[in-house]
PDB file of C-alpha atoms in Angstrom:
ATOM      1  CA  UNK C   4       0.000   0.000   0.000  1.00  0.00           C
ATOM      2  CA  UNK C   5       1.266   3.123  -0.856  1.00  0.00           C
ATOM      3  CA  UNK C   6       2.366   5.944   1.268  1.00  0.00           C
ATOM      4  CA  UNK C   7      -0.380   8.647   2.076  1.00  0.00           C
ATOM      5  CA  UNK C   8       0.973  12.066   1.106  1.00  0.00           C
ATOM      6  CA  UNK C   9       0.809  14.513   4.268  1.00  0.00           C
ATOM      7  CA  UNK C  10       0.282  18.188   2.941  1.00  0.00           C
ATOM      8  CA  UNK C  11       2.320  20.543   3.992  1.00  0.00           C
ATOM      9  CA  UNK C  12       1.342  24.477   4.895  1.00  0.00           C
ATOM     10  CA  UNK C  13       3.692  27.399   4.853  1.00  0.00           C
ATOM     11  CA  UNK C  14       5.303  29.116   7.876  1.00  0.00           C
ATOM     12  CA  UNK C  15       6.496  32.969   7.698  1.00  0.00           C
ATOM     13  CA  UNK C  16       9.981  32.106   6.713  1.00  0.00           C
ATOM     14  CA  UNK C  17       8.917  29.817   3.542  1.00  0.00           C
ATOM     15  CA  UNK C  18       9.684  26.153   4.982  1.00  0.00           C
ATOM     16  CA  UNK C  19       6.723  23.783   4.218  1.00  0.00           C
ATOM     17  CA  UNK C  20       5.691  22.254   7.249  1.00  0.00           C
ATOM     18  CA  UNK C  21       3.596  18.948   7.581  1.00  0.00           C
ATOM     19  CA  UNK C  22       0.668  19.180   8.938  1.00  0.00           C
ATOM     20  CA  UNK C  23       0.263  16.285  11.145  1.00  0.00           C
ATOM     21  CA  UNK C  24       3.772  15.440  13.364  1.00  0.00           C
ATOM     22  CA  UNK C  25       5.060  12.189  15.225  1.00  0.00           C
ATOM     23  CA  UNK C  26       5.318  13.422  18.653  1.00  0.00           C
ATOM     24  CA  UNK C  27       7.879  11.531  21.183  1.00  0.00           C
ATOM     25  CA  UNK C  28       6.702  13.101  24.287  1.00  0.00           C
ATOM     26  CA  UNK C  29       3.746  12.274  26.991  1.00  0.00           C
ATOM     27  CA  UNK C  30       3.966   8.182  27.120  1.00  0.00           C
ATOM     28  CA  UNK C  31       7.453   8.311  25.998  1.00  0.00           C
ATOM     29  CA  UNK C  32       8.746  10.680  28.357  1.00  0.00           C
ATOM     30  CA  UNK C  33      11.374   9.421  30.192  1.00  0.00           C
ATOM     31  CA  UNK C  34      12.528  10.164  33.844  1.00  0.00           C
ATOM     32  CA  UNK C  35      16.033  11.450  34.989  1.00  0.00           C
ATOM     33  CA  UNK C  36      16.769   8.074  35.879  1.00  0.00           C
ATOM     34  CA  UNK C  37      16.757   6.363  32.699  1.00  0.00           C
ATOM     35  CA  UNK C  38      19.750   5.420  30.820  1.00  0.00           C
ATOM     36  CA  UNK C  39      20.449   3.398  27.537  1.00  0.00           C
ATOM     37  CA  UNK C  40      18.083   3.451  24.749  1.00  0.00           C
ATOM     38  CA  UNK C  41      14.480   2.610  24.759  1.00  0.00           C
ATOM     39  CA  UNK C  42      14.085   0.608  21.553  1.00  0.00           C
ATOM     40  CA  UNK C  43      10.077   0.313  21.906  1.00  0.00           C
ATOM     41  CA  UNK C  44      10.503   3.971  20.790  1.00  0.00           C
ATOM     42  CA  UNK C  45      12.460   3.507  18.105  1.00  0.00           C
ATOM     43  CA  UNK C  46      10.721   0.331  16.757  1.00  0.00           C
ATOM     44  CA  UNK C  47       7.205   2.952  17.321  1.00  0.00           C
ATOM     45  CA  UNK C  48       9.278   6.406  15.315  1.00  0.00           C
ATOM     46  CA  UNK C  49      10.312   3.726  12.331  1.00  0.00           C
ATOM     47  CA  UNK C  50       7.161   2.663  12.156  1.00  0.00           C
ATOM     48  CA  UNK C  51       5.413   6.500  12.083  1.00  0.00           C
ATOM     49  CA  UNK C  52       8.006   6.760   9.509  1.00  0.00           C
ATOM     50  CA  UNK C  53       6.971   3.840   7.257  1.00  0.00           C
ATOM     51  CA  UNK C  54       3.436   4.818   7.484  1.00  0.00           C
ATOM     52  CA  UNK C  55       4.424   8.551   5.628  1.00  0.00           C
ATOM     53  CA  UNK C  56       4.878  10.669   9.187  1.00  0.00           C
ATOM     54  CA  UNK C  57       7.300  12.912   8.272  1.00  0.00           C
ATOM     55  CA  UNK C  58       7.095  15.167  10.684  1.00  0.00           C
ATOM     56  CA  UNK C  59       8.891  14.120  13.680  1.00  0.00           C
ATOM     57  CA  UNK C  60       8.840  16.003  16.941  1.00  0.00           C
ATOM     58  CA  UNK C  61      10.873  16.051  19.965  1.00  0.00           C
ATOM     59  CA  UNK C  62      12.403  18.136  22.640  1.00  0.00           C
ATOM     60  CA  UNK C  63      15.637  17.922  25.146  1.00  0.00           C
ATOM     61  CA  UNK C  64      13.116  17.465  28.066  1.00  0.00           C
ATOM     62  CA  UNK C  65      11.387  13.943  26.653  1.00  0.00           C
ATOM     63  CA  UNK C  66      14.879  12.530  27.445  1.00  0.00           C
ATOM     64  CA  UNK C  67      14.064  11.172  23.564  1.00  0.00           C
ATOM     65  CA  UNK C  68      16.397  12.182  20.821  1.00  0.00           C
ATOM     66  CA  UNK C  69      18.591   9.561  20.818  1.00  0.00           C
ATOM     67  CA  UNK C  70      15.745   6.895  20.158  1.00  0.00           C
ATOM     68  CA  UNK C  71      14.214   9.353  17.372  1.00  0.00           C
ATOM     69  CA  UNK C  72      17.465   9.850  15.927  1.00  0.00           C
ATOM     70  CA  UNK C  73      18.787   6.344  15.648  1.00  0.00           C
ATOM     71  CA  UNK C  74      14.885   5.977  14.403  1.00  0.00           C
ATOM     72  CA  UNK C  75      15.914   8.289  11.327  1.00  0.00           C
ATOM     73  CA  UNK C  76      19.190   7.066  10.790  1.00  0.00           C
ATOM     74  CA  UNK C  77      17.417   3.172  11.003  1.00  0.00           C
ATOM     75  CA  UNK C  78      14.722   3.990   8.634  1.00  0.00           C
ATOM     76  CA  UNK C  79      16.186   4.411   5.453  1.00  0.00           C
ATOM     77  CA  UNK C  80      14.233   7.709   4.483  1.00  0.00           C
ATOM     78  CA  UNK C  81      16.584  10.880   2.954  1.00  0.00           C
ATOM     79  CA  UNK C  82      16.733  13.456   5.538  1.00  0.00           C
ATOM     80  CA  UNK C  83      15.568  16.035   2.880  1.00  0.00           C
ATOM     81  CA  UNK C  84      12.375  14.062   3.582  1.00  0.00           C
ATOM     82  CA  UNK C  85      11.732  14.362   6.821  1.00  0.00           C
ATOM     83  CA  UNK C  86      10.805  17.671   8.814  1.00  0.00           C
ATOM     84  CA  UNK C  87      12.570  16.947  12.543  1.00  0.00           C
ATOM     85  CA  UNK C  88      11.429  19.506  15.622  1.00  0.00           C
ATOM     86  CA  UNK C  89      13.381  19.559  18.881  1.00  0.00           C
ATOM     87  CA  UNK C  90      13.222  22.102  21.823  1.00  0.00           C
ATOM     88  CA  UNK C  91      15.402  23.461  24.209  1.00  0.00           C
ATOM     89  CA  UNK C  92      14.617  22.843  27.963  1.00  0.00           C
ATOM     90  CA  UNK C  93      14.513  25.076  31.016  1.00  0.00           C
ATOM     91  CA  UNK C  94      17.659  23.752  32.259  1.00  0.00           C
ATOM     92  CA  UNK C  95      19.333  24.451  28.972  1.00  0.00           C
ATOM     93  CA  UNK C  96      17.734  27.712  27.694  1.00  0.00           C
ATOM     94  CA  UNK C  97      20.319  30.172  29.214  1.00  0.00           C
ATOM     95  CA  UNK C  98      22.822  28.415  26.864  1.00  0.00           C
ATOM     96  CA  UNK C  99      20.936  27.609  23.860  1.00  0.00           C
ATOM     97  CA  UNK C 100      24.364  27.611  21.454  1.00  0.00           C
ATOM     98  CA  UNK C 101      25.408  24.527  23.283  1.00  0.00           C
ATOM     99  CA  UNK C 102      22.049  23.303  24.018  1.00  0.00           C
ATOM    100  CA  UNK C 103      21.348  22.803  20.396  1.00  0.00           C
ATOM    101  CA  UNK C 104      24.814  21.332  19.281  1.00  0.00           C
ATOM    102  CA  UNK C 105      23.971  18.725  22.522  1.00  0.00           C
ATOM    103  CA  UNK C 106      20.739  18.114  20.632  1.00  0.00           C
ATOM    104  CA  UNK C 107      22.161  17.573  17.360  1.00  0.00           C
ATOM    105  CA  UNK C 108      24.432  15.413  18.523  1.00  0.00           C
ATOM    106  CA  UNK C 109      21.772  13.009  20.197  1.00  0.00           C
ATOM    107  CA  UNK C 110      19.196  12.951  17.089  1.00  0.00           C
ATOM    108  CA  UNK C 111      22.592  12.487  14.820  1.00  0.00           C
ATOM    109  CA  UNK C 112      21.660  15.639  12.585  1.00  0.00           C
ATOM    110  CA  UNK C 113      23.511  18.376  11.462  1.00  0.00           C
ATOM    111  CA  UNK C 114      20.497  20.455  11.159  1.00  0.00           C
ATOM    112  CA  UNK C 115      16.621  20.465  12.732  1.00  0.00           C
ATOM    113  CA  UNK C 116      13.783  21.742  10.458  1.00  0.00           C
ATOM    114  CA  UNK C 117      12.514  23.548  13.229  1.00  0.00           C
ATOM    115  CA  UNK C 118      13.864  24.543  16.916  1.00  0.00           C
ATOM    116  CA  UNK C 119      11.508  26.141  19.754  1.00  0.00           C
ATOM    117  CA  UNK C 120      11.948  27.206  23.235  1.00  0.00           C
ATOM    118  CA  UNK C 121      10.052  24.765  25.172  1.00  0.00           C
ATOM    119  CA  UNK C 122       8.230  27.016  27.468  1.00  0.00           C
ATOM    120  CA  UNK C 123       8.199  30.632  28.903  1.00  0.00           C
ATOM    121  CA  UNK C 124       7.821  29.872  32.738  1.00  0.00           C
ATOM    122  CA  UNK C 125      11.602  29.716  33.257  1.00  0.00           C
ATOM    123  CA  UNK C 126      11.844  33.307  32.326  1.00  0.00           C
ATOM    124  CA  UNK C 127      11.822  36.163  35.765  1.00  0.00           C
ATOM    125  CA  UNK C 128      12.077  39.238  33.028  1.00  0.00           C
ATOM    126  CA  UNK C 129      10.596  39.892  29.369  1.00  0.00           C
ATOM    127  CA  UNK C 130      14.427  40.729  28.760  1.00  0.00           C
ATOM    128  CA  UNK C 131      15.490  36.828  29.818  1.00  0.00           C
ATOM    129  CA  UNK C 132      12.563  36.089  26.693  1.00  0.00           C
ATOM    130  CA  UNK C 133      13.926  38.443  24.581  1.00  0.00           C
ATOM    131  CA  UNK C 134      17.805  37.345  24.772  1.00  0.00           C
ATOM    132  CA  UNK C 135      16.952  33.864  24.701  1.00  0.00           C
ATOM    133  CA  UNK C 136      14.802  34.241  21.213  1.00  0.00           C
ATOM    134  CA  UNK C 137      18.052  36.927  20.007  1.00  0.00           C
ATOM    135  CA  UNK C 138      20.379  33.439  20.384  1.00  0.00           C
ATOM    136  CA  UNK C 139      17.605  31.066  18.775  1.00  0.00           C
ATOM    137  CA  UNK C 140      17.900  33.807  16.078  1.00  0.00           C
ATOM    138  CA  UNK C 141      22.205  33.067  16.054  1.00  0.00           C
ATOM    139  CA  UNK C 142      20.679  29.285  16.167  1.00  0.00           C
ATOM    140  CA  UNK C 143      18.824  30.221  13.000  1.00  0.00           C
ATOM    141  CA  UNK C 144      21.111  32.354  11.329  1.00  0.00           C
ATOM    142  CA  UNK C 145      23.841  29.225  11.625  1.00  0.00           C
ATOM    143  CA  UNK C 146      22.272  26.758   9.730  1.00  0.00           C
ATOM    144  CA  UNK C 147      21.766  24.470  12.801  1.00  0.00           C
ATOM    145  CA  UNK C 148      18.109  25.071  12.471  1.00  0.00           C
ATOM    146  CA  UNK C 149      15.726  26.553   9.373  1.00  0.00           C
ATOM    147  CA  UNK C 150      12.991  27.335  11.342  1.00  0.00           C
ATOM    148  CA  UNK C 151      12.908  28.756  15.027  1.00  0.00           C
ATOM    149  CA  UNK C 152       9.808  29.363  17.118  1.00  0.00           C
ATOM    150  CA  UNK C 153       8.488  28.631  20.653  1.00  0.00           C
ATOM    151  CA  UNK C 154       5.798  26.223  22.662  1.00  0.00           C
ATOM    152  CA  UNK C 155       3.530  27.156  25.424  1.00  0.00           C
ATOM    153  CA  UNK C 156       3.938  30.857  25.040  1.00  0.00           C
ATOM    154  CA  UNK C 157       0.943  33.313  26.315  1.00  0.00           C
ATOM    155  CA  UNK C 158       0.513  36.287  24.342  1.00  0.00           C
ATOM    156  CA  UNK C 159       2.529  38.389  26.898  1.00  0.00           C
ATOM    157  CA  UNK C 160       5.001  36.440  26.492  1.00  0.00           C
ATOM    158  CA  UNK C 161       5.183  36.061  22.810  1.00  0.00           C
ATOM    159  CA  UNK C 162       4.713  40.411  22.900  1.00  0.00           C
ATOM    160  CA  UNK C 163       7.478  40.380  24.902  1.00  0.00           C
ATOM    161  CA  UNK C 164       9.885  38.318  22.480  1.00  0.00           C
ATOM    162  CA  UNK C 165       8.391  40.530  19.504  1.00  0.00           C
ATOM    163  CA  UNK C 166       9.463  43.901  20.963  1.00  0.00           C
ATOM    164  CA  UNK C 167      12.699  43.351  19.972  1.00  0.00           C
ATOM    165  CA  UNK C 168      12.984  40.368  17.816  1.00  0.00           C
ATOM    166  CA  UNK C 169      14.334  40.455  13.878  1.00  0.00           C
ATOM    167  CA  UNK C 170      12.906  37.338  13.048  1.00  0.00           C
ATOM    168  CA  UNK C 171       9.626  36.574  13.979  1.00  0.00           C
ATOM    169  CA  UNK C 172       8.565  33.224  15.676  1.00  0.00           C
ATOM    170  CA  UNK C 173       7.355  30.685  13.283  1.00  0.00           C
ATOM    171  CA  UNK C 174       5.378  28.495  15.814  1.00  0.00           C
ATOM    172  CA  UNK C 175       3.728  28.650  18.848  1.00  0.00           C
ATOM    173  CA  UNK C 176       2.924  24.786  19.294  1.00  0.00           C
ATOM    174  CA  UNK C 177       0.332  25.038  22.489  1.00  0.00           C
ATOM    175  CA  UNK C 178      -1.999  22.329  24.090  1.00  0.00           C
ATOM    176  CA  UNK C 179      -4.979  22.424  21.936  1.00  0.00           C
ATOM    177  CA  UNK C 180      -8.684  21.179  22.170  1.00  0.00           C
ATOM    178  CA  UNK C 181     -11.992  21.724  22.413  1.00  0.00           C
ATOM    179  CA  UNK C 182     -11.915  21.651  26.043  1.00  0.00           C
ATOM    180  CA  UNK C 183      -8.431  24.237  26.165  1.00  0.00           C
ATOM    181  CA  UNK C 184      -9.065  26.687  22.749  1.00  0.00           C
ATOM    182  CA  UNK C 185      -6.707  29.815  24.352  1.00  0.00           C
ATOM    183  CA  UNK C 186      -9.383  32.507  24.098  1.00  0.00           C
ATOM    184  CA  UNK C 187      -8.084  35.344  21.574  1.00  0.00           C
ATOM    185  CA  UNK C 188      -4.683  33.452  21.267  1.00  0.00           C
ATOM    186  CA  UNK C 189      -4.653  31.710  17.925  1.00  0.00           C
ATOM    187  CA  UNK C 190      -6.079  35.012  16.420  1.00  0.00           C
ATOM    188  CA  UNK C 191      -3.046  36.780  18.024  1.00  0.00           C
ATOM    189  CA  UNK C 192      -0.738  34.056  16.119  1.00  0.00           C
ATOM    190  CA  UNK C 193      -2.821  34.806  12.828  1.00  0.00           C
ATOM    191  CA  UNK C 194      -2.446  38.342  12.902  1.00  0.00           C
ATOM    192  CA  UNK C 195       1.448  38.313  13.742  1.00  0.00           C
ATOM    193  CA  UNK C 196       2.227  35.207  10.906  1.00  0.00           C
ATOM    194  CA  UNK C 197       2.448  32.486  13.980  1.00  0.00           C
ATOM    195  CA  UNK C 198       1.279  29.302  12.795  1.00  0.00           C
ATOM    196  CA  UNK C 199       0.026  27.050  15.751  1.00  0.00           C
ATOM    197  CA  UNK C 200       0.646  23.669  16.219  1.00  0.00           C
ATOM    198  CA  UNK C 201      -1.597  21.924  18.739  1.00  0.00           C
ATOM    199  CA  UNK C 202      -0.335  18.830  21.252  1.00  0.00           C
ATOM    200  CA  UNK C 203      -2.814  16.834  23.221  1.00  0.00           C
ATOM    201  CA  UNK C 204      -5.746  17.405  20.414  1.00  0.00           C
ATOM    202  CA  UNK C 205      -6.995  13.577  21.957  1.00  0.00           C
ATOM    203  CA  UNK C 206      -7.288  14.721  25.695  1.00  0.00           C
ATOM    204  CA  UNK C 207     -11.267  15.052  25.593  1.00  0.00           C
ATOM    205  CA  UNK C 208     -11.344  11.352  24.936  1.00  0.00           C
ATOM    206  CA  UNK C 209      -8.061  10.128  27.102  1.00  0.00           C
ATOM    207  CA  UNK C 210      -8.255  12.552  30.035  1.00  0.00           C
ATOM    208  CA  UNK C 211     -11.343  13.925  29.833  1.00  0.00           C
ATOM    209  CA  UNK C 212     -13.974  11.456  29.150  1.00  0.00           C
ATOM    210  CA  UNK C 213     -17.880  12.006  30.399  1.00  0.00           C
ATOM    211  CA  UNK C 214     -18.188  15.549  29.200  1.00  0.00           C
ATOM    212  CA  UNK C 215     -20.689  17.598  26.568  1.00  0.00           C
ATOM    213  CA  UNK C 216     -18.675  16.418  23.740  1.00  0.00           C
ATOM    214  CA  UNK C 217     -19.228  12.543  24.257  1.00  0.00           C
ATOM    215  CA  UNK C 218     -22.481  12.027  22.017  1.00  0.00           C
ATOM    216  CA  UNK C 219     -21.285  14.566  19.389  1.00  0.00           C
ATOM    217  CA  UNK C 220     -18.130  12.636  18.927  1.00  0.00           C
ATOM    218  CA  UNK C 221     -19.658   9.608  18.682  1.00  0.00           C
ATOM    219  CA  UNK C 222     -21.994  10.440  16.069  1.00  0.00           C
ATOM    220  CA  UNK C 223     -19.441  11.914  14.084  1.00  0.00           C
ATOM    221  CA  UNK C 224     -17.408   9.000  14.331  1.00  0.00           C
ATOM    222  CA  UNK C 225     -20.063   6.968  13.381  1.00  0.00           C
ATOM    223  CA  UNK C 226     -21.284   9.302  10.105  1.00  0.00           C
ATOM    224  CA  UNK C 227     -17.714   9.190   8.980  1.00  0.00           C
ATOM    225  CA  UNK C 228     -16.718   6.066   9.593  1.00  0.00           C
ATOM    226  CA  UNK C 229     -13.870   6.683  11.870  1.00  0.00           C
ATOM    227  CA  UNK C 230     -12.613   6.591  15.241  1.00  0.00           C
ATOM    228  CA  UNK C 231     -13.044   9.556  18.027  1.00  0.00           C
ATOM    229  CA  UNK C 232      -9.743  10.659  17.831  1.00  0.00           C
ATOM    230  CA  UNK C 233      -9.506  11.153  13.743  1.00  0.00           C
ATOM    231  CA  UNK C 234     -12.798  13.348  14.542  1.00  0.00           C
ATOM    232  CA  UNK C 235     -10.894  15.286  17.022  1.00  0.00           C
ATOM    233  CA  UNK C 236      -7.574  15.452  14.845  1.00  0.00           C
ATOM    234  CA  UNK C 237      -9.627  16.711  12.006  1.00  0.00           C
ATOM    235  CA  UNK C 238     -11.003  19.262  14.122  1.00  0.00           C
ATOM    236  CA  UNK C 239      -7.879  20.458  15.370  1.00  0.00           C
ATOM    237  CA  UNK C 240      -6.305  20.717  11.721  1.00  0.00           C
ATOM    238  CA  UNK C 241      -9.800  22.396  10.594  1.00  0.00           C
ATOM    239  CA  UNK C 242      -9.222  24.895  13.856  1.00  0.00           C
ATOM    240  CA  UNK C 243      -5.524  25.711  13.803  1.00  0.00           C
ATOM    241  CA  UNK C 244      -3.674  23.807  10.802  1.00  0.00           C
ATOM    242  CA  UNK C 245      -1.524  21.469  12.215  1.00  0.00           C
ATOM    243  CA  UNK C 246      -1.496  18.997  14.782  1.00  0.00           C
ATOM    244  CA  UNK C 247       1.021  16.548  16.506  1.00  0.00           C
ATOM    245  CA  UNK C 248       0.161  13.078  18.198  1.00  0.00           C
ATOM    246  CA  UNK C 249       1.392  10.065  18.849  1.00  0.00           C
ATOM    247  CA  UNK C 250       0.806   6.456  19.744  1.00  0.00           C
ATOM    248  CA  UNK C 251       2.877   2.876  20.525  1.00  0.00           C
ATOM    249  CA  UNK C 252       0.610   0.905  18.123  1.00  0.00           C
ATOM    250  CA  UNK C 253       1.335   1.441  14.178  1.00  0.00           C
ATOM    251  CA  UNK C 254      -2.437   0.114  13.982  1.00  0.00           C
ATOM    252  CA  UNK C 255      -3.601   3.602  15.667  1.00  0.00           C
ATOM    253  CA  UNK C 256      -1.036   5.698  13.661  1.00  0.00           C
ATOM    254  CA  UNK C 257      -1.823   4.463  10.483  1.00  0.00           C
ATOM    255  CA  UNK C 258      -5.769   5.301  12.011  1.00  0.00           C
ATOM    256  CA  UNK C 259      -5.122   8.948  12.324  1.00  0.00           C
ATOM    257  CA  UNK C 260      -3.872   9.346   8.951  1.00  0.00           C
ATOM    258  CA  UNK C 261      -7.567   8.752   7.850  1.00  0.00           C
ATOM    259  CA  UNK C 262      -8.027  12.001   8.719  1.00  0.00           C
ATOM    260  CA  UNK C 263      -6.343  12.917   5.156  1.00  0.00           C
ATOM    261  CA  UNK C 264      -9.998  11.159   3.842  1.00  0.00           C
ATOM    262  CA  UNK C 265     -12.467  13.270   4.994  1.00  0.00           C
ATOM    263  CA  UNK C 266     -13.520  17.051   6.227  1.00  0.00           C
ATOM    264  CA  UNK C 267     -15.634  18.115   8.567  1.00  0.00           C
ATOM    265  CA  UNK C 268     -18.560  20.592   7.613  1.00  0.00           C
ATOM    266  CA  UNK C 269     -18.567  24.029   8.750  1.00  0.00           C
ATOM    267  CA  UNK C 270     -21.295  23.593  11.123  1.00  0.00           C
ATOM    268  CA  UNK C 271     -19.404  20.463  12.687  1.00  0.00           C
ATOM    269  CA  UNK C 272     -16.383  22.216  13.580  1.00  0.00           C
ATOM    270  CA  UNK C 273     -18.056  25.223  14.895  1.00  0.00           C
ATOM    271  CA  UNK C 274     -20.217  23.395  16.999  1.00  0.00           C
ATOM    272  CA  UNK C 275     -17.759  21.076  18.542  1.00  0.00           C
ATOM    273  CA  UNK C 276     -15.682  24.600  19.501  1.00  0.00           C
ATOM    274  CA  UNK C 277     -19.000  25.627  20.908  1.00  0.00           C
ATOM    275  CA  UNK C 278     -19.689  22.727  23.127  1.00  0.00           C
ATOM    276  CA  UNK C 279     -16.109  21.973  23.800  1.00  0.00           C
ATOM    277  CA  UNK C 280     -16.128  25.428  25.744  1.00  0.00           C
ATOM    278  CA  UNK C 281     -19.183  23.854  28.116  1.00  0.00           C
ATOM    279  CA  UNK C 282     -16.189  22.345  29.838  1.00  0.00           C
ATOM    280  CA  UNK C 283     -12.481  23.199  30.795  1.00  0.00           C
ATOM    281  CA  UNK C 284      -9.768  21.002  30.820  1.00  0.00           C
ATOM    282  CA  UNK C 285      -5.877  21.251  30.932  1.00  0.00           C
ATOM    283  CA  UNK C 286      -3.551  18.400  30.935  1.00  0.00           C
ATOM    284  CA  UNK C 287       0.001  20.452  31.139  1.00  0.00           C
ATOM    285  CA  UNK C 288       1.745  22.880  33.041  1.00  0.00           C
ATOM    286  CA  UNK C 289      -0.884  22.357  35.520  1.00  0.00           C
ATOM    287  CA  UNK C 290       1.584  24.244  38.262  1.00  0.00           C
ATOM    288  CA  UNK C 291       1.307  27.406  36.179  1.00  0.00           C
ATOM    289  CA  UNK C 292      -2.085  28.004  36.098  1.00  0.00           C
ATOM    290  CA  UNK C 293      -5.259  28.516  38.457  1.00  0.00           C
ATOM    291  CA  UNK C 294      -7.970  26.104  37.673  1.00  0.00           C
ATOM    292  CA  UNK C 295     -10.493  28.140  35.776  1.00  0.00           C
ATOM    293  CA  UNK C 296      -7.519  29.558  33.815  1.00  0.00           C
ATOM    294  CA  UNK C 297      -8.317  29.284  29.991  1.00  0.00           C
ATOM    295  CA  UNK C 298      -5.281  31.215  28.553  1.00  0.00           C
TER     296      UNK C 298
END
């Protein structure tokens, strides 16, 4: 069976991007304590690969870039054909010209297609933002990465990086879902050329279940012929553009890519946004925010 073809979209600097991404964190996370490689990853990355995910995503933090880059260099593909993401940690981000040759050196790359500051909470000062995005623009300007952008970033933060910043963030990959849509923060990305890339896009039916959305999704699934989460995916490439997931079974991956086979009407998506609000839900960075907090 032949490959499905992932489209790609445009970010603000030219690089095509793929529009649904291979994502090594959440169940592959791995604790401080863990040495050697974990080969269920890799064996799980090759076969993402095989399937036609070329869009791989990863970060310093996962503890996972040596399993997705022995992945790459195990699977055959060109690296021309791949689009690899990595991001630089807390620990790391007040030294982000060594943090990404330390990446580089784990995935086995010379380059990433794309290299984002994990998250903003590290930061005491907009100035500690801004001088950490003026290196990730050194990063950039290198070679070591063609795209540079950030994750988890509120819109004061991401105004903070763009007072002073010559190039202007690509990404702003966020937790994203019907039950977490950011309020007026995806229209802030729009208006300033930030494409978002949503993580967790499954969590109403993983973390979340017995909610407003449960019949809704169900139907859909059923008029469709699909599974909940392809209706969610869908949604969250209807809603923002792109969307990363992930999964240990090559049987689910090669699920989600179903979403490539059908759209969602106009109506649909609005009214799972609509209901999705009825309830709030937010699996990350739980420590840095109040409960009701929908930012």
């Amino acid at each position: 069976m032949a490959q499905p073809h992932i489209p790609t979209i445009q970010l603000n600097d030219g690089s095509s991007f793929p529009i649904i991404g291979y994502g090594t964190g959440t169940a592959w996370f791995k604790s401080g304590d863990s040495t050697g490689l974990d080969h269920t990853l890799v064996e799980a990355a090759k076969s993402a690969i095989k399937l036609g995910f070329t869009h791989l995503d990863g970060a310093e933090v996962y503890g996972t870039e040596p399993e997705l880059g022995q992945a790459i260099q195990e699977s055959g593909v060109a690296r021309d054909q791949l689009f690899v993401t990595t991001k630089v940690g807390p620990q790391s981000v007040r030294d982000i010209p060594s943090a990404i040759d330390a990446s580089l050196k784990k995935l086995k790359l010379e380059y990433v297609d794309l290299f984002l500051i994990h998250a903003p909470f590290w930061a005491k000062t907009d100035e500690d933002l801004q001088q950490a995005w003026a290196a990730m623009e050194q990063v950039k300007a290198s070679g070591k990465a063609r795209s540079i952008g950030v994750s988890n970033f509120l819109q004061s933060h991401l105004e903070a990086v763009l007072a002073t910043a010559k190039v202007i963030p690509s990404v702003n990959q966020i937790e994203f879902h019907p039950h977490l849509q950011h309020g007026g923060l995806v229209s802030f990305h729009e208006a300033k050329g930030i494409r978002t890339v949503g993580y967790g896009g499954l969590i109403p039916i993983t973390r979340a279940v017995g909610g407003p959305l449960d019949s809704i999704l169900a139907n859909l699934a059923k008029k469709y012929g699909v599974g909940e989460s392809e209706i969610l995916l869908r949604w969250s490439l209807d809603s923002i553009g792109v969307a990363v997931t992930t999964s240990s079974k090559e049987s689910r991956l090669a699920s989600y890519l179903r979403v490539l086979g059908f759209n969602l009407t106009r109506e649909e998506i609005e009214e799972i946004a609509r209901v999705g609000q009825e309830k709030h839900y937010r699996a990350f960075w739980l420590n840095q925010f109040a409960p009701d907090d929908r930012s």
